[in-house]
CSV table of C-alpha atoms in Angstrom, one decimal:
chain,number,residue,atom,x,y,z
Z,1,MET,CA,-11.2,-12.5,13.6
Z,2,ASP,CA,-7.7,-11.1,12.7
Z,3,ASP,CA,-7.1,-8.9,9.7
Z,4,ALA,CA,-5.4,-11.5,7.6
Z,5,ALA,CA,-8.4,-13.9,8.1
Z,6,ARG,CA,-10.8,-11.0,7.3
Z,7,ALA,CA,-8.9,-10.2,4.1
Z,8,ARG,CA,-8.8,-13.8,3.0
Z,9,ASP,CA,-12.6,-14.2,3.6
Z,10,ALA,CA,-13.3,-11.0,1.6
Z,11,ALA,CA,-11.2,-12.3,-1.3
Z,12,ARG,CA,-12.9,-15.7,-1.2
Z,13,GLU,CA,-16.3,-14.0,-1.1
Z,14,ALA,CA,-15.4,-12.0,-4.2
Z,15,LEU,CA,-14.8,-15.2,-6.0
Z,16,ALA,CA,-17.9,-17.2,-4.7
Z,17,ASP,CA,-19.8,-17.0,-8.0
Z,18,ILE,CA,-16.9,-18.3,-10.2
Z,19,GLU,CA,-17.8,-21.3,-12.3
Z,20,PRO,CA,-17.0,-24.2,-12.8
Z,21,PRO,CA,-16.3,-25.4,-9.3
Z,22,ARG,CA,-12.9,-26.8,-10.1
Z,23,LEU,CA,-11.7,-23.3,-11.2
Z,24,ARG,CA,-13.2,-21.8,-8.0
Z,25,ASP,CA,-11.5,-24.4,-5.9
Z,26,ALA,CA,-8.2,-23.6,-7.6
Z,27,LEU,CA,-8.6,-19.9,-6.8
Z,28,TYR,CA,-9.5,-20.7,-3.2
Z,29,ASP,CA,-6.4,-22.9,-2.8
Z,30,ARG,CA,-4.2,-20.1,-4.0
Z,31,LEU,CA,-5.7,-17.7,-1.5
Z,32,ASP,CA,-5.4,-20.2,1.3
Z,33,ASP,CA,-1.6,-20.4,0.7
Z,34,ALA,CA,-1.1,-16.7,0.0
Z,35,SER,CA,0.3,-13.9,2.2
Z,36,MET,CA,-2.4,-11.4,2.9
Z,37,ALA,CA,0.1,-8.6,3.5
Z,38,PRO,CA,-1.1,-6.3,0.7
Z,39,ALA,CA,-4.7,-6.5,1.8
Z,40,VAL,CA,-3.9,-6.1,5.5
Z,41,PHE,CA,-1.7,-3.1,4.7
Z,42,SER,CA,-4.6,-1.5,2.9
Z,43,LEU,CA,-6.8,-2.0,5.9
Z,44,LEU,CA,-4.2,-0.5,8.2
Z,45,CYS,CA,-3.8,2.6,6.0
Z,46,ALA,CA,-7.6,3.1,5.9
Z,47,ARG,CA,-7.8,2.9,9.7
Z,48,ALA,CA,-4.9,5.2,10.3
Z,49,LEU,CA,-6.2,7.9,7.9
Z,50,GLY,CA,-9.8,7.2,9.1
Z,51,ARG,CA,-8.9,8.1,12.6
Z,52,GLN,CA,-7.5,11.5,11.4
Z,53,VAL,CA,-10.7,12.4,9.5
Z,54,GLY,CA,-13.2,10.7,11.8
Z,55,VAL,CA,-14.5,8.2,9.3
Z,56,ASP,CA,-15.7,4.7,10.1
Z,57,VAL,CA,-13.7,2.3,8.0
Z,58,GLU,CA,-15.3,-1.0,9.0
Z,59,THR,CA,-17.5,-1.2,5.9
Z,60,ASP,CA,-18.3,-3.6,3.1
Z,61,ALA,CA,-16.9,-1.1,0.6
Z,62,LEU,CA,-13.5,-1.3,2.3
Z,63,SER,CA,-13.6,-5.1,2.3
Z,64,GLU,CA,-14.2,-5.0,-1.4
Z,65,ARG,CA,-11.2,-2.7,-1.9
Z,66,VAL,CA,-8.8,-4.8,0.0
Z,67,ALA,CA,-10.1,-7.9,-1.8
Z,68,GLY,CA,-9.5,-6.2,-5.1
Z,69,VAL,CA,-5.9,-5.3,-4.1
Z,70,GLN,CA,-5.2,-8.9,-3.0
Z,71,LEU,CA,-6.8,-10.5,-6.1
Z,72,ILE,CA,-4.8,-8.3,-8.5
Z,73,TYR,CA,-1.6,-9.2,-6.7
Z,74,GLU,CA,-2.3,-12.9,-6.7
Z,75,GLY,CA,-3.2,-12.9,-10.4
Z,76,LEU,CA,-0.1,-11.0,-11.4
Z,77,ARG,CA,2.1,-13.1,-9.1
Z,78,LEU,CA,0.8,-16.3,-10.7
Z,79,THR,CA,1.4,-14.8,-14.1
Z,80,ARG,CA,5.0,-14.0,-13.1
Z,81,THR,CA,5.5,-17.6,-12.0
Z,82,LEU,CA,4.1,-19.0,-15.3
Z,83,ALA,CA,6.2,-16.6,-17.4
Z,84,HIS,CA,9.4,-17.7,-15.6
Z,85,ASP,CA,8.8,-21.4,-15.5
Z,86,GLU,CA,6.7,-21.9,-18.7
Z,87,PRO,CA,5.3,-25.3,-17.5
Z,88,TRP,CA,4.0,-26.1,-21.0
Z,89,LYS,CA,7.6,-26.8,-22.2
Z,90,THR,CA,8.0,-29.9,-19.9
Z,91,ALA,CA,4.6,-30.9,-18.8
Z,92,ASP,CA,2.7,-34.0,-20.0
Z,93,GLU,CA,-0.9,-33.9,-21.0
Z,94,GLU,CA,-2.2,-33.7,-17.4
Z,95,GLY,CA,0.5,-31.1,-16.6
Z,96,ASP,CA,-0.7,-29.0,-19.6
Z,97,ILE,CA,-4.2,-29.0,-18.2
Z,98,ASP,CA,-3.0,-27.8,-14.8
Z,99,ALA,CA,-0.9,-25.1,-16.4
Z,100,ASP,CA,-3.9,-24.0,-18.5
Z,101,LEU,CA,-6.0,-23.9,-15.3
Z,102,ASP,CA,-3.3,-21.7,-13.7
Z,103,MET,CA,-3.3,-19.3,-16.6
Z,104,LEU,CA,-7.1,-19.1,-16.5
Z,105,ALA,CA,-6.9,-18.6,-12.7
Z,106,ALA,CA,-4.5,-15.7,-13.1
Z,107,SER,CA,-6.7,-14.0,-15.6
Z,108,VAL,CA,-9.8,-14.4,-13.4
Z,109,LEU,CA,-8.0,-13.1,-10.3
Z,110,VAL,CA,-6.8,-9.9,-12.1
Z,111,SER,CA,-10.1,-9.3,-13.8
Z,112,ARG,CA,-12.1,-9.7,-10.6
Z,113,GLY,CA,-9.7,-7.5,-8.8
Z,114,PHE,CA,-10.2,-4.8,-11.4
Z,115,TYR,CA,-13.9,-5.2,-11.2
Z,116,LEU,CA,-13.8,-4.5,-7.4
Z,117,LEU,CA,-11.7,-1.4,-7.9
Z,118,ALA,CA,-13.2,-0.1,-11.1
Z,119,ARG,CA,-15.4,2.5,-9.5
Z,120,THR,CA,-12.9,3.7,-6.9
Z,121,ASP,CA,-10.2,6.3,-6.9
Z,122,ALA,CA,-7.6,3.5,-6.9
Z,123,ALA,CA,-8.7,2.3,-10.4
Z,124,ASP,CA,-6.0,4.3,-12.3
Z,125,HIS,CA,-3.2,2.9,-10.2
Z,126,ALA,CA,-4.6,-0.6,-10.6
Z,127,VAL,CA,-4.2,-0.1,-14.4
Z,128,GLU,CA,-0.7,1.4,-13.9
Z,129,THR,CA,0.3,-1.6,-11.8
Z,130,VAL,CA,-0.5,-4.0,-14.6
Z,131,ARG,CA,1.2,-1.8,-17.2
Z,132,VAL,CA,4.4,-1.6,-15.1
Z,133,PHE,CA,4.3,-5.3,-14.5
Z,134,GLY,CA,4.1,-6.1,-18.2
Z,135,ARG,CA,6.8,-3.7,-19.1
Z,136,ASN,CA,9.2,-4.9,-16.5
Z,137,GLN,CA,8.6,-8.6,-17.2
Z,138,THR,CA,9.6,-7.8,-20.8
Z,139,ARG,CA,12.7,-5.9,-19.7
Z,140,ARG,CA,13.9,-8.8,-17.4
Z,141,ARG,CA,14.4,-10.9,-20.6
Z,142,GLN,CA,17.2,-8.5,-21.8
Z,143,ALA,CA,20.8,-9.5,-21.3
Z,144,GLY,CA,22.2,-8.2,-18.0
Z,145,ALA,CA,18.9,-7.3,-16.5
Z,146,ASP,CA,18.6,-7.1,-12.8
Z,147,THR,CA,15.8,-9.7,-12.7
Z,148,ALA,CA,15.3,-9.6,-8.9
Z,149,ALA,CA,14.8,-5.9,-8.9
Z,150,LEU,CA,12.5,-6.0,-11.9
Z,151,ASP,CA,10.4,-8.7,-10.3
Z,152,ARG,CA,10.2,-6.8,-7.0
Z,153,THR,CA,8.5,-3.9,-8.8
Z,154,LEU,CA,5.3,-5.9,-8.6
Z,155,GLU,CA,5.3,-5.9,-4.8
Z,156,GLU,CA,6.3,-2.2,-4.8
Z,157,SER,CA,3.3,-1.3,-7.1
Z,158,VAL,CA,0.9,-3.5,-5.2
Z,159,PHE,CA,1.7,-2.0,-1.8
Z,160,VAL,CA,1.3,1.5,-3.3
Z,161,LEU,CA,-2.0,0.3,-4.7
Z,162,ALA,CA,-2.9,-1.0,-1.3
Z,163,CYS,CA,-2.2,2.3,0.4
Z,164,ILE,CA,-4.1,4.3,-2.3
Z,165,ALA,CA,-7.1,2.0,-2.0
Z,166,GLY,CA,-7.1,2.3,1.8
Z,167,ALA,CA,-6.6,6.1,1.7
Z,168,THR,CA,-9.3,6.8,-0.8
Z,169,ALA,CA,-11.7,4.6,1.1
Z,170,VAL,CA,-11.8,7.4,3.7
Z,171,ASP,CA,-11.7,10.2,1.1
Z,172,ALA,CA,-8.0,10.9,2.0
Z,173,GLU,CA,-4.8,11.1,-0.1
Z,174,ALA,CA,-1.8,8.9,0.3
Z,175,SER,CA,1.0,11.2,1.1
Z,176,PRO,CA,4.5,10.8,-0.6
Z,177,ALA,CA,5.8,9.6,2.8
Z,178,LEU,CA,3.2,7.0,3.0
Z,179,VAL,CA,3.8,5.9,-0.6
Z,180,ASP,CA,7.5,5.7,0.1
Z,181,HIS,CA,6.9,3.5,3.1
Z,182,ALA,CA,4.6,1.2,1.1
Z,183,GLU,CA,7.4,0.7,-1.4
Z,184,THR,CA,9.9,-0.3,1.3
Z,185,LEU,CA,7.6,-3.2,2.3
Z,186,ALA,CA,8.4,-4.8,-1.0
Z,187,ARG,CA,12.0,-5.4,0.3
Z,188,ARG,CA,10.6,-8.1,2.5
Z,189,VAL,CA,10.0,-10.5,-0.4
Z,190,ASP,CA,12.1,-13.6,0.1
Z,191,GLY,CA,14.5,-15.1,-2.4
Z,192,ASP,CA,11.8,-17.1,-4.2
Z,193,GLY,CA,9.7,-13.9,-4.8
Z,194,ARG,CA,7.2,-14.7,-2.1
Z,195,LEU,CA,5.9,-12.4,0.6
Z,196,PRO,CA,6.0,-13.7,4.1
Z,197,PRO,CA,2.8,-13.9,6.1
Z,198,ALA,CA,1.1,-10.5,6.9
Z,199,ALA,CA,2.2,-10.7,10.5
Z,200,ALA,CA,5.9,-10.9,9.5
Z,201,VAL,CA,5.7,-8.1,6.9
Z,202,LEU,CA,3.6,-5.8,9.1
Z,203,ASP,CA,5.2,-6.1,12.5
Z,204,GLU,CA,4.2,-4.6,15.9
Z,205,THR,CA,5.5,-1.2,15.0
Z,206,THR,CA,3.5,-0.8,11.8
Z,207,VAL,CA,0.5,0.9,13.3
Z,208,ASP,CA,2.7,3.4,15.1
Z,209,ARG,CA,4.6,4.0,12.0
Z,210,LEU,CA,1.5,4.6,10.0
Z,211,THR,CA,0.1,6.9,12.7
Z,212,ALA,CA,3.3,9.0,12.4
Z,213,LEU,CA,3.1,9.1,8.7
Z,214,VAL,CA,-0.5,10.4,8.5
Z,215,ALA,CA,-0.4,12.6,11.6
Z,216,PRO,CA,-0.7,16.4,10.9
Z,217,GLU,CA,2.6,18.2,11.3
Z,218,ASP,CA,1.5,19.9,14.6
Z,219,GLU,CA,0.9,16.5,16.1
Z,220,CYS,CA,4.2,14.9,15.1
Z,221,ASP,CA,5.8,15.6,18.5
Z,222,ARG,CA,3.1,13.6,20.2
Z,223,VAL,CA,3.7,10.4,18.2
Z,224,PRO,CA,5.4,7.6,20.1
Z,225,SER,CA,9.1,7.4,19.4
Z,226,SER,CA,8.7,3.8,18.2
Z,227,ALA,CA,6.7,5.1,15.3
Z,228,THR,CA,9.8,6.8,13.8
Z,229,ASP,CA,12.0,3.8,13.9
Z,230,PRO,CA,13.2,2.8,10.4
């Protein structure tokens, strides 16, 4: 099973007890169509740091963390879409019901994501992610606001959350260089504010790049040259 499939299964499992079934199915549909890049990045960070400290990262606890990251992102991304399009203004009665279901789905995704991260060292940044999101969505309504840049702060915050969740899973810290790298991944959002699939965001050099970023200083010379490519 590849990492994207593993992350999607973990996120679906975290929602398995949601009722009623129609709401659960709506949540599953969103996950089926979603890029798993944030969750996969969290896995990769945990593995890179885990190798440095000799910690086994293939645990249920890590699966819950990456699911938490992904669910928070999906919930906030859906909230962003609803805030921009405001479907209630033009929808008929059936459309209103669908929009209400989307709003409920967004709330459930974020709250379940928080639940999964609540007892981890990533909890504070999860809270900060939501605070920054709300503040920037308010700022984007101002005249002359750089709406694309303000929207992209969601992806920036989520990738930082992903690396913090992965790092703390192995009792490590996310270095400033690793955090900076996480923020650069947000630049790969397309013009519609969607992340490409995980394989496109996290290409074949990602593991080498992460290895370079987490390697002790005295090992930097032994890191493959491809790891230092921008």
